[in-house]
Each structure stands twice: as C-alpha cells, then as structure tokens.
Short mmCIF file of C-alpha atoms in Angstrom, two decimals:
data_model
loop_
_atom_site.label_atom_id
_atom_site.label_comp_id
_atom_site.label_asym_id
_atom_site.label_seq_id
_atom_site.Cartn_x
_atom_site.Cartn_y
_atom_site.Cartn_z
CA UNK A 175 68.73 92.90 -26.50
CA UNK A 176 65.68 91.82 -28.54
CA UNK A 177 63.71 88.90 -27.21
CA UNK A 178 61.66 86.22 -28.90
CA UNK A 179 62.40 84.51 -32.19
CA UNK A 180 63.67 87.75 -33.76
CA UNK A 181 66.70 87.65 -31.49
CA UNK A 182 68.34 84.80 -33.45
CA UNK A 183 68.84 84.62 -37.21
CA UNK A 184 66.88 81.99 -39.07
CA UNK A 185 69.79 80.35 -40.86
CA UNK A 186 68.78 77.05 -42.47
CA UNK A 187 69.74 74.03 -40.39
CA UNK A 188 71.72 71.41 -42.32
CA UNK A 189 70.65 67.81 -41.94
CA UNK A 190 73.14 65.00 -41.25
CA UNK A 191 72.49 61.56 -42.64
CA UNK A 192 74.29 58.32 -41.96
CA UNK A 193 73.94 54.65 -42.72
CA UNK A 194 72.81 52.96 -39.47
CA UNK A 195 75.53 50.33 -39.28
CA UNK A 196 76.43 50.55 -35.58
CA UNK A 197 76.59 52.99 -32.69
CA UNK A 198 79.65 54.97 -31.69
CA UNK A 199 81.19 53.44 -28.59
CA UNK A 200 82.15 56.85 -27.21
CA UNK A 201 85.76 55.89 -26.46
CA UNK A 202 87.08 58.98 -28.22
CA UNK A 203 86.05 60.87 -25.09
CA UNK A 204 89.23 59.48 -23.48
CA UNK A 205 91.61 60.81 -26.13
CA UNK A 206 89.82 64.05 -27.01
CA UNK A 207 88.61 64.85 -23.48
CA UNK A 208 85.06 65.52 -24.47
CA UNK A 209 82.02 63.32 -24.79
CA UNK A 210 80.85 62.80 -28.40
CA UNK A 211 77.58 64.61 -28.92
CA UNK A 212 76.26 63.20 -32.18
CA UNK A 213 75.27 59.55 -31.51
CA UNK A 214 77.13 58.87 -34.80
CA UNK A 215 75.25 55.74 -35.85
CA UNK A 216 77.07 55.62 -39.17
CA UNK A 217 80.56 55.16 -37.75
CA UNK A 218 81.48 51.46 -37.59
CA UNK A 219 82.43 50.20 -34.15
CA UNK A 220 85.70 48.86 -35.57
CA UNK A 221 86.85 52.45 -36.09
CA UNK A 222 85.96 53.53 -32.58
CA UNK A 223 89.45 53.31 -31.02
CA UNK A 224 91.56 54.03 -29.17
CA UNK A 225 90.24 51.46 -26.73
CA UNK A 226 90.37 51.70 -22.96
CA UNK A 227 93.26 49.26 -23.00
CA UNK A 228 95.33 51.14 -25.55
CA UNK A 229 95.80 50.85 -29.29
CA UNK A 230 94.85 53.24 -32.05
CA UNK A 231 92.70 53.49 -35.13
CA UNK A 232 91.55 56.01 -37.69
CA UNK A 233 90.62 59.48 -36.46
CA UNK A 234 86.86 59.80 -35.79
CA UNK A 235 84.67 61.74 -38.19
CA UNK A 236 84.10 65.44 -37.55
CA UNK A 237 80.68 64.79 -36.06
CA UNK A 238 82.30 63.01 -33.10
CA UNK A 239 84.19 66.11 -31.97
CA UNK A 240 82.59 68.59 -29.59
CA UNK A 241 79.92 70.51 -31.43
CA UNK A 242 81.85 73.78 -31.05
CA UNK A 243 84.44 72.38 -33.49
CA UNK A 244 82.23 71.10 -36.27
CA UNK A 245 81.08 74.55 -37.46
CA UNK A 246 77.79 73.36 -38.95
CA UNK A 247 75.26 75.59 -37.20
CA UNK A 248 75.16 79.11 -35.71
CA UNK A 249 76.61 79.32 -32.19
CA UNK A 250 74.34 79.75 -29.18
CA UNK A 251 75.59 81.13 -25.87
CA UNK A 252 75.10 78.60 -23.07
CA UNK A 253 76.42 77.43 -19.73
CA UNK A 254 77.83 73.94 -20.14
CA UNK A 255 78.49 71.43 -17.39
CA UNK A 256 81.40 69.19 -18.32
CA UNK A 257 83.14 66.17 -16.90
CA UNK A 258 86.17 66.95 -14.71
CA UNK A 259 87.30 64.47 -12.07
CA UNK A 260 89.51 67.09 -10.43
CA UNK A 261 86.79 69.71 -10.17
CA UNK A 262 84.22 67.15 -9.04
CA UNK A 263 86.49 66.00 -6.21
CA UNK A 264 87.20 69.59 -5.18
CA UNK A 265 83.51 70.51 -5.31
CA UNK A 266 82.54 67.50 -3.21
CA UNK A 267 85.24 68.34 -0.66
CA UNK A 268 84.16 71.94 -0.09
CA UNK A 269 80.55 71.96 -1.31
CA UNK A 270 78.92 71.48 2.08
CA UNK A 271 81.15 73.93 3.94
CA UNK A 272 82.07 76.59 1.38
CA UNK A 273 79.42 76.46 -1.37
CA UNK A 274 80.35 79.95 -2.55
CA UNK A 275 83.54 78.52 -4.05
CA UNK A 276 81.40 76.56 -6.49
CA UNK A 277 80.42 79.84 -8.13
CA UNK A 278 84.12 80.55 -8.65
CA UNK A 279 87.10 78.57 -9.87
CA UNK A 280 85.81 75.18 -8.70
CA UNK A 281 82.63 75.11 -10.74
CA UNK A 282 82.63 72.37 -13.43
CA UNK A 283 80.69 74.87 -15.52
CA UNK A 284 81.76 77.12 -18.39
CA UNK A 285 80.20 79.77 -20.60
CA UNK A 286 80.59 78.63 -24.22
CA UNK A 287 79.27 79.15 -27.71
CA UNK A 288 77.69 75.82 -28.63
CA UNK A 289 76.13 74.97 -31.93
CA UNK A 290 72.40 75.42 -31.94
CA UNK A 291 70.83 72.05 -31.02
CA UNK A 292 69.12 70.12 -33.81
CA UNK A 293 65.59 68.73 -33.69
CA UNK A 294 66.24 64.96 -33.81
CA UNK A 295 62.90 63.99 -35.38
CA UNK A 296 59.49 65.32 -36.40
CA UNK A 297 57.48 66.66 -33.49
CA UNK A 298 60.45 68.60 -32.10
CA UNK A 299 61.05 72.36 -32.15
CA UNK A 300 63.50 74.95 -30.96
CA UNK A 301 62.65 76.99 -27.86
CA UNK A 302 64.20 80.28 -26.78
CA UNK A 303 64.13 80.59 -22.96
CA UNK A 304 62.77 83.72 -21.33
CA UNK A 305 63.51 82.65 -17.75
CA UNK A 306 65.15 79.47 -16.43
CA UNK A 307 65.35 78.55 -12.76
CA UNK A 308 68.29 77.31 -10.72
CA UNK A 309 66.98 74.18 -9.01
CA UNK A 310 68.21 72.43 -5.89
CA UNK A 311 69.12 69.42 -8.02
CA UNK A 312 71.32 71.68 -10.17
CA UNK A 313 73.12 72.88 -7.05
CA UNK A 314 73.49 69.30 -5.80
CA UNK A 315 75.08 68.33 -9.11
CA UNK A 316 77.49 71.27 -9.04
CA UNK A 317 78.49 70.62 -5.43
CA UNK A 318 79.11 66.89 -5.89
CA UNK A 319 76.23 65.92 -3.58
CA UNK A 320 74.22 64.09 -6.23
CA UNK A 321 74.27 60.30 -6.02
CA UNK A 322 76.36 58.30 -8.50
CA UNK A 323 73.12 56.42 -9.16
CA UNK A 324 72.32 59.18 -11.67
CA UNK A 325 75.62 58.97 -13.57
CA UNK A 326 74.21 56.57 -16.18
CA UNK A 327 71.12 58.74 -16.65
CA UNK A 328 72.92 61.80 -18.02
CA UNK A 329 75.20 62.54 -20.98
CA UNK A 330 77.98 65.10 -20.94
CA UNK A 331 78.68 67.83 -21.66
CA UNK A 332 75.15 69.13 -21.09
CA UNK A 333 73.48 72.51 -20.65
CA UNK A 334 71.58 72.58 -17.33
CA UNK A 335 68.19 74.18 -16.88
CA UNK A 336 64.88 72.33 -16.66
CA UNK A 337 62.62 74.96 -15.04
CA UNK A 338 61.87 77.02 -18.14
CA UNK A 339 59.39 79.46 -19.63
CA UNK A 340 60.22 80.34 -23.22
CA UNK A 341 59.08 81.15 -26.74
CA UNK A 342 58.67 78.55 -29.47
CA UNK A 343 61.10 79.40 -32.25
CA UNK A 344 59.50 77.00 -34.75
CA UNK A 345 55.98 75.73 -35.22
CA UNK A 346 55.56 72.47 -33.31
CA UNK A 347 52.57 70.50 -34.57
CA UNK A 348 49.53 72.48 -33.34
CA UNK A 349 51.60 75.19 -31.60
CA UNK A 350 52.64 78.14 -33.82
CA UNK A 351 56.05 79.79 -33.61
CA UNK A 352 56.09 82.49 -30.95
CA UNK A 353 53.83 80.58 -28.54
CA UNK A 354 54.90 81.08 -24.94
CA UNK A 355 55.36 77.70 -23.27
CA UNK A 356 56.56 76.05 -20.10
CA UNK A 357 58.66 72.91 -20.29
CA UNK A 358 57.91 69.51 -18.84
CA UNK A 359 61.55 68.39 -18.87
CA UNK A 360 61.06 64.60 -18.78
CA UNK A 361 62.50 62.92 -21.88
CA UNK A 362 60.05 60.04 -21.99
CA UNK A 363 59.22 57.45 -24.65
CA UNK A 364 57.29 59.92 -26.82
CA UNK A 365 60.25 62.31 -26.96
CA UNK A 366 62.63 59.44 -27.78
CA UNK A 367 60.55 58.07 -30.63
CA UNK A 368 59.78 54.80 -28.85
CA UNK A 369 56.68 52.76 -28.19
CA UNK A 370 55.36 53.68 -24.75
CA UNK A 371 56.72 51.67 -21.84
CA UNK A 372 54.27 50.52 -19.15
CA UNK A 373 54.79 53.69 -17.09
CA UNK A 374 54.34 56.09 -20.00
CA UNK A 375 51.30 54.17 -21.23
CA UNK A 376 49.76 54.63 -17.79
CA UNK A 377 50.42 58.38 -17.75
CA UNK A 378 53.38 58.22 -15.34
CA UNK A 379 55.94 59.67 -17.74
CA UNK A 380 58.27 60.57 -14.87
CA UNK A 381 58.79 56.84 -14.32
CA UNK A 382 59.79 56.18 -17.94
CA UNK A 383 62.00 53.11 -18.40
CA UNK A 384 63.58 54.36 -21.63
CA UNK A 385 65.43 57.55 -20.63
CA UNK A 386 68.77 56.22 -21.92
CA UNK A 387 67.73 54.90 -25.34
CA UNK A 388 66.01 56.00 -28.54
CA UNK A 389 67.24 58.76 -30.84
CA UNK A 390 68.65 60.86 -27.98
CA UNK A 391 71.70 60.56 -25.78
CA UNK A 392 70.96 59.41 -22.21
CA UNK A 393 69.19 62.01 -20.12
CA UNK A 394 66.39 61.71 -17.61
CA UNK A 395 65.38 65.30 -18.40
CA UNK A 396 66.12 68.26 -20.60
CA UNK A 397 68.96 69.92 -18.73
CA UNK A 398 70.79 66.61 -18.30
CA UNK A 399 71.02 65.47 -21.94
CA UNK A 400 73.87 66.40 -24.29
CA UNK A 401 71.60 66.45 -27.36
CA UNK A 402 68.79 68.78 -26.32
CA UNK A 403 70.46 71.80 -24.76
CA UNK A 404 68.84 73.29 -21.70
CA UNK A 405 67.38 76.40 -20.14
CA UNK A 406 70.77 77.81 -19.16
CA UNK A 407 71.36 78.63 -22.81
CA UNK A 408 69.76 80.79 -25.45
CA UNK A 409 68.22 77.89 -27.37
CA UNK A 410 67.23 74.27 -26.75
CA UNK A 411 65.03 71.73 -28.48
CA UNK A 412 61.92 70.10 -27.04
CA UNK A 413 59.32 67.56 -28.10
CA UNK A 414 55.64 68.46 -28.39
CA UNK A 415 54.87 66.17 -25.44
CA UNK A 416 57.04 68.42 -23.26
CA UNK A 417 55.47 71.74 -24.22
CA UNK A 418 52.58 73.37 -22.37
CA UNK A 419 51.22 76.65 -23.78
CA UNK A 420 50.49 79.22 -21.11
CA UNK A 421 47.79 81.90 -20.97
CA UNK A 422 48.67 85.50 -21.72
CA UNK A 423 47.75 86.54 -18.19
CA UNK A 424 50.37 84.33 -16.53
CA UNK A 425 53.49 86.45 -16.03
CA UNK A 426 56.92 84.96 -16.74
CA UNK A 427 57.89 85.11 -13.05
CA UNK A 428 54.92 82.91 -12.23
CA UNK A 429 55.31 80.68 -15.27
CA UNK A 430 58.93 79.79 -14.40
CA UNK A 431 57.59 78.32 -11.15
CA UNK A 432 55.19 75.93 -12.92
CA UNK A 433 57.73 73.08 -13.19
CA UNK A 434 58.75 73.11 -9.48
CA UNK A 435 55.08 73.61 -8.61
CA UNK A 436 54.24 70.48 -10.64
CA UNK A 437 56.82 68.58 -8.57
CA UNK A 438 55.20 69.95 -5.41
CA UNK A 439 51.71 68.97 -6.60
CA UNK A 440 52.95 65.44 -7.24
CA UNK A 441 54.61 65.28 -3.80
CA UNK A 442 51.46 66.52 -2.05
CA UNK A 443 49.28 63.95 -3.81
CA UNK A 444 51.83 61.19 -3.17
CA UNK A 445 51.61 62.09 0.54
CA UNK A 446 47.94 61.02 0.55
CA UNK A 447 47.06 62.50 3.96
CA UNK A 448 43.76 61.38 5.47
CA UNK A 449 41.22 64.07 6.38
CA UNK A 450 42.54 66.02 9.35
CA UNK A 451 45.96 64.33 9.26
CA UNK A 452 49.03 66.10 10.59
CA UNK A 453 51.70 66.73 7.95
CA UNK A 454 55.28 67.87 8.41
CA UNK A 455 57.19 69.60 5.58
CA UNK A 456 60.93 69.69 6.22
CA UNK A 457 62.46 72.64 4.35
CA UNK A 458 60.83 75.69 2.82
CA UNK A 459 62.97 76.42 -0.20
CA UNK A 460 61.14 76.52 -3.51
CA UNK A 461 59.84 72.94 -3.52
CA UNK A 462 59.05 72.91 0.20
CA UNK A 463 57.14 76.19 0.07
CA UNK A 464 55.20 75.10 -3.01
CA UNK A 465 54.44 71.74 -1.38
CA UNK A 466 52.80 73.63 1.48
CA UNK A 467 50.64 75.42 -1.08
CA UNK A 468 49.71 72.17 -2.83
CA UNK A 469 48.94 70.33 0.42
CA UNK A 470 46.59 73.09 1.53
CA UNK A 471 44.92 73.47 -1.87
CA UNK A 472 44.62 69.84 -2.98
CA UNK A 473 44.46 67.57 0.07
CA UNK A 474 42.29 67.23 3.20
CA UNK A 475 45.32 67.59 5.51
CA UNK A 476 44.60 69.17 8.86
CA UNK A 477 47.53 70.63 10.74
CA UNK A 478 50.51 71.36 8.47
CA UNK A 479 53.81 72.02 10.21
CA UNK A 480 56.81 73.47 8.39
CA UNK A 481 60.47 73.45 9.36
CA UNK A 482 62.01 76.73 8.20
CA UNK A 483 65.38 78.16 9.13
CA UNK A 484 65.31 81.78 7.95
CA UNK A 485 62.84 84.54 8.76
CA UNK A 486 61.64 85.16 5.21
CA UNK A 487 61.22 81.43 4.65
CA UNK A 488 59.10 81.31 7.79
CA UNK A 489 56.93 84.20 6.55
CA UNK A 490 56.51 82.53 3.15
CA UNK A 491 55.57 79.22 4.79
CA UNK A 492 52.78 80.88 6.78
CA UNK A 493 51.51 82.68 3.69
CA UNK A 494 51.35 79.46 1.66
CA UNK A 495 49.46 77.39 4.20
CA UNK A 496 51.56 76.30 7.19
CA UNK A 497 49.61 76.05 10.45
CA UNK A 498 52.82 76.31 12.47
CA UNK A 499 56.44 77.07 11.60
CA UNK A 500 59.26 75.38 13.50
CA UNK A 501 62.92 76.29 13.87
CA UNK A 502 65.09 73.30 12.83
CA UNK A 503 67.28 73.62 15.93
CA UNK A 504 64.34 72.75 18.18
CA UNK A 505 62.30 70.72 15.71
CA UNK A 506 62.08 67.42 17.63
CA UNK A 507 60.99 69.15 20.84
CA UNK A 508 58.44 71.31 19.01
CA UNK A 509 57.01 68.30 17.20
CA UNK A 510 56.79 66.33 20.45
CA UNK A 511 54.64 69.10 21.90
CA UNK A 512 52.55 69.45 18.76
CA UNK A 513 51.78 65.72 18.53
CA UNK A 514 51.90 64.76 22.25
CA UNK A 515 54.58 62.16 21.46
CA UNK A 516 57.27 60.63 23.65
CA UNK A 517 60.79 61.96 23.03
CA UNK A 518 63.71 59.53 23.40
CA UNK A 519 67.47 60.16 23.49
CA UNK A 520 69.67 57.30 22.24
CA UNK A 521 73.17 56.84 23.63
CA UNK A 522 74.51 58.13 20.33
CA UNK A 523 72.76 59.97 17.54
CA UNK A 524 69.76 62.24 17.28
CA UNK A 525 66.65 62.19 19.47
CA UNK A 526 63.46 60.73 18.05
CA UNK A 527 59.76 60.38 18.81
CA UNK A 528 57.45 57.51 19.66
CA UNK A 529 54.38 59.03 18.12
CA UNK A 530 54.71 62.02 15.82
CA UNK A 531 53.13 63.31 12.63
CA UNK A 532 51.01 61.20 10.30
CA UNK A 533 52.94 62.20 7.17
CA UNK A 534 56.30 63.88 6.61
CA UNK A 535 57.65 65.38 3.38
CA UNK A 536 61.40 65.85 3.03
CA UNK A 537 61.71 68.78 0.62
CA UNK A 538 65.46 69.27 1.11
CA UNK A 539 67.14 65.97 0.33
CA UNK A 540 69.95 66.20 2.87
CA UNK A 541 70.97 63.60 5.43
CA UNK A 542 69.77 65.88 8.24
CA UNK A 543 66.38 66.58 6.66
CA UNK A 544 65.63 62.91 5.98
CA UNK A 545 66.77 61.93 9.47
CA UNK A 546 64.37 64.49 10.94
CA UNK A 547 61.46 63.28 8.80
CA UNK A 548 62.04 59.61 9.67
CA UNK A 549 62.51 60.25 13.40
CA UNK A 550 59.37 62.34 13.88
CA UNK A 551 56.80 60.29 11.92
CA UNK A 552 54.45 58.02 13.85
CA UNK A 553 54.48 54.24 13.52
CA UNK A 554 52.87 53.21 10.24
CA UNK A 555 53.14 56.76 8.91
CA UNK A 556 54.29 57.88 5.49
CA UNK A 557 57.47 59.72 4.50
CA UNK A 558 57.70 61.33 1.05
CA UNK A 559 61.06 62.17 -0.53
CA UNK A 560 60.45 65.33 -2.56
CA UNK A 561 64.07 66.52 -2.66
CA UNK A 562 66.87 64.72 -4.50
CA UNK A 563 67.98 62.39 -1.67
CA UNK A 564 71.43 62.38 -0.14
CA UNK A 565 73.11 59.31 1.32
CA UNK A 566 73.86 58.59 4.95
CA UNK A 567 70.47 58.82 6.68
CA UNK A 568 69.73 56.29 9.44
CA UNK A 569 67.00 53.96 8.17
CA UNK A 570 66.36 52.24 11.52
CA UNK A 571 63.02 54.09 11.99
CA UNK A 572 61.77 52.71 8.67
CA UNK A 573 62.18 49.17 9.98
CA UNK A 574 61.24 49.69 13.63
CA UNK A 575 58.25 51.99 13.05
CA UNK A 576 57.19 50.24 9.82
CA UNK A 577 57.15 53.49 7.88
CA UNK A 578 56.02 53.78 4.28
CA UNK A 579 58.60 55.65 2.20
CA UNK A 580 57.52 57.11 -1.15
CA UNK A 581 59.49 58.98 -3.77
CA UNK A 582 58.08 62.03 -5.53
CA UNK A 583 60.36 62.75 -8.47
CA UNK A 584 58.32 64.72 -11.00
CA UNK A 585 54.80 64.24 -12.32
CA UNK A 586 52.69 62.88 -15.14
CA UNK A 587 48.98 62.29 -14.60
CA UNK A 588 47.26 62.91 -11.27
CA UNK A 589 43.93 61.59 -10.02
CA UNK A 590 41.99 64.63 -8.84
CA UNK A 591 38.39 65.31 -7.84
CA UNK A 592 37.82 66.34 -11.46
CA UNK A 593 39.28 63.08 -12.75
CA UNK A 594 42.71 62.38 -14.29
CA UNK A 595 44.64 65.57 -15.06
CA UNK A 596 48.14 66.44 -16.19
CA UNK A 597 50.31 67.46 -13.24
CA UNK A 598 51.34 70.53 -15.24
CA UNK A 599 47.73 71.57 -15.82
CA UNK A 600 47.06 71.41 -12.08
CA UNK A 601 50.24 73.38 -11.41
CA UNK A 602 49.32 75.99 -14.03
CA UNK A 603 45.99 76.62 -12.31
CA UNK A 604 47.67 77.03 -8.93
CA UNK A 605 50.37 79.31 -10.36
CA UNK A 606 47.71 81.67 -11.69
CA UNK A 607 45.93 82.01 -8.34
CA UNK A 608 48.49 81.58 -5.54
CA UNK A 609 50.40 84.40 -3.80
CA UNK A 610 53.69 83.80 -5.63
CA UNK A 611 54.51 87.39 -6.61
CA UNK A 612 57.83 87.72 -4.79
CA UNK A 613 59.15 84.15 -4.96
CA UNK A 614 61.54 84.96 -7.83
CA UNK A 615 64.06 87.16 -6.07
CA UNK A 616 67.08 87.28 -8.39
CA UNK A 617 67.32 87.46 -12.20
CA UNK A 618 70.70 87.21 -13.95
CA UNK A 619 72.03 87.11 -17.49
CA UNK A 620 74.21 84.17 -18.48
CA UNK A 621 77.41 86.23 -18.33
CA UNK A 622 76.70 86.86 -14.62
CA UNK A 623 76.47 83.16 -13.88
CA UNK A 624 78.95 83.26 -11.01
CA UNK A 625 76.86 85.90 -9.22
CA UNK A 626 73.72 83.89 -9.92
CA UNK A 627 75.12 80.68 -8.45
CA UNK A 628 76.52 82.50 -5.44
CA UNK A 629 73.05 83.95 -4.85
CA UNK A 630 71.38 80.56 -5.34
CA UNK A 631 73.69 78.76 -2.90
CA UNK A 632 72.86 81.40 -0.28
CA UNK A 633 69.22 81.95 -1.27
CA UNK A 634 67.69 81.01 2.08
CA UNK A 635 70.06 83.19 4.05
CA UNK A 636 69.50 86.06 1.61
CA UNK A 637 65.72 85.75 1.79
CA UNK A 638 65.23 84.53 -1.79
CA UNK A 639 63.04 81.59 -2.77
CA UNK A 640 64.06 81.27 -6.43
CA UNK A 641 67.01 82.56 -8.48
CA UNK A 642 66.66 82.46 -12.27
CA UNK A 643 68.58 83.17 -15.46
CA UNK A 644 67.27 85.43 -18.21
CA UNK A 645 69.33 84.08 -21.12
CA UNK A 646 68.19 86.94 -23.38
CA UNK A 647 70.24 89.51 -21.46
CA UNK A 648 73.93 89.97 -20.67
#
C-alpha cells in the first residue's frame, strides 16, 4: 500500500458554519448511543432533548450524529474506543487476571471507517501516521484500570494513539506537506485557541488548565479527544505547537520512541537526584527502560537499581544504564543489602525498609509497584510517579517517612545545563544516539489489532519493549 500523502485522495474538505448561540448539551448521546462529535455551537440548548429525566424535542441536526453517518468527508480507517458500561465492567473484572481477553470480544474497541477529522482552526494540519505505539496508559484504559479521575478529561468515541511518527498531509505554517514529524500529544492552550494559562505561559504545557475547553472537545491529549483522531487511525489532525520535525537520519522505529522518551526525560529530571545518589526504577517496560537511559545521561545519579521481571527486560536495563538489576520477588531483601537498611515485617502487609534508596521512580503505575517504591525509599527521600497511577497503595510511608511524592506526567520545558530546552528536543537527541535498535519488537496493521493488543498485554513475557501499529498496512 502506498505511504505518505499520496495514499489518500485530496478531496476538498467542506467547511461547516453555525451561528454561535449556545453549546450542544450532549444529551442525544443517551438516545442515539453515541457521543456527539461536532461541538454543534449553533444548535440552541432548548432543542437539546430528550433530557435525562425524560421528555422529547426535535431531532438533532445531522452534525450531532456519529461522524460515520453524516457523509461529509472521505472515510478513514481507524480503531475507535467507545463507551460501553457492559464491556468496561467485564474488562475491569478480568483485566488483571486474563488480559488476553481484552484483545478479543471484551475490548471496547472497534475497527471503523470514520470521517477524516477536520482542522478546527488555522495552524492545524492533517497528519498521516507511519508508526503509532501502544502505550501502558492505552492498555490501562482498555483493561478498566484507569482512574475515574480522567473521565472528565476525555471525549468519546475517540481514536487512541499518542506515540506517533507520521507525515504532514498539509502545509502547517512553516512546515511543508510531506515533512516527517513526531507528535507532542498534549492539547494545550495554543492548540485550543486560548490565551495561555499560567502553566502554558511558563512552558509547562503538560500542566495546562484548559484541556476541556476551547474549540475542541475535552481531551488531555491527542488520542483521548473525539475531535482530533489519533495515531491508531490513518489520519488525525494536529496543531503546529504539537509537531516536531525530525531529521532524515532518525529511523521511524527510533522516532516512534521520542514521545515515551520525552516522558522518561521529564521523569528523570523531576527525580532531581543529588550527585552520587542511589535511584531505584521500578519496572523496565518502555517508560522504565527509557527512564534508566535518561537518568544515566542527564543526571548525576550514582548507583541506579532497576526492578525487572523478565530476562530480556533485565538485559535491556543493563544496556541502558542500570548498575544492578533486581528480581521483583526478592526486591526488598536485595534493596536492604544494597543500601544497608533495616528490614521490618509488619503483622500484616508487605515488608519495608528503615533506610533505603534516595530516590525511587515508579514506572509501572500498579498498586504493587507504588507500594514497593514507597516502602524502600529512605526517610525524606523522593518518589516519582512516572506510570499512570493505580489506586490502593498504602500511603503510610509517605506520612511516617516524610517522603516527597512527585508526578511526572509528560513534559514541556526542561532546565538543562544548556539552559531551557523543549523536552521533545532533549528526547530527540537521546533517540538519535542511544542503543534503541531492538526496542520496537512488533509491528501490526490496523486490521490485526487483536493480535497487536494480545502482544502488547504480554510484551514483557514475550521479550518485547514496544508494540506499534503501522496504519498504512493491512
């Protein structure tokens, strides 16, 4: 199948206009079983029934139906995550024990032909993905492990995929069509057509306060917003602020790692280890392994210990900078020996240390991984949450040992020895130089999505760091 802009016809994109009288209330999602995708600002609220308490009113305009039904633009093949209470409950029930089922009949995911997404304003352009990663946060969403905290920060149905290298389909300001780019997925104030909030004005776009407003549907990132599309489809739209051109010498399999590497860079710099400090990284999936690389390359950390379960993960951890690799089954004992700490056994619950590492990074986001990080960090130490956090961890060590807990969600601007730099620029430099050749271990077309998810859920066991989609193929 041809790749690049030639793979999709250049049919003219019609423009919708409406009188901005009021916003659609979205209640038609109840009757029509799909979330409106148009933000129909021209539809008066009085016509927005039926209400949650019953009643009826005029049928909504065509733009409030799912985009597949409106027939305005050419269809684009995509994987779409949709709202299903039944499937969510089933996924949550079996996700931790039988994750393979989530690649089968339980997945709240479907392969559809969606209308090509529309650039909502000047400064936006269409992007055709070349490779798009399957992230741990994607798997957490599919398995029902993601916190309900995020439910107001997404809009459904959406096309997942935020780790993307692709080709610009249209010129976007200074970037000509055909430019190969990586995506910074954050939908910050600039992308939403808003005056910069305090965080965005300070360069911390990942902390944007406006991810649910502006001329886009709610969505903290591309890949969680109904209006933009995502990398698990053959076309999405992105704002110039999200697009980073990449050098010709950076292969696609390296470039698709730039976004998770940017997250790892941010986590390593949020860890702020003192010179010679001991650092623990819990988990050596993609983010954990790349955090090891970033810690070794960008910080003065001394001894870096990594908790890795599988043999290939252990080998990768050593290659990317770990001083010592620890099996999770004996992690507390191994860390006691490494730090000369005192190991205690409570009457109930897990053992813990008095003493321990100076800094711990939880790169998994499970209850078990956070418990381990909190219980093996010394008094006054720092714990960084680099994985999407799960609920249920025991926070007693935070209080008793007076631990500092820091989140590391994405990136923005980092303070480096060279001065302030974009997190993505730092990550791009590392991606070009680091030994990342074999980290992408599985590439699948969209029609093989069940195989891809099955592989991703078992990636550690199968010796794979990153599984990706190539939306251009079958």
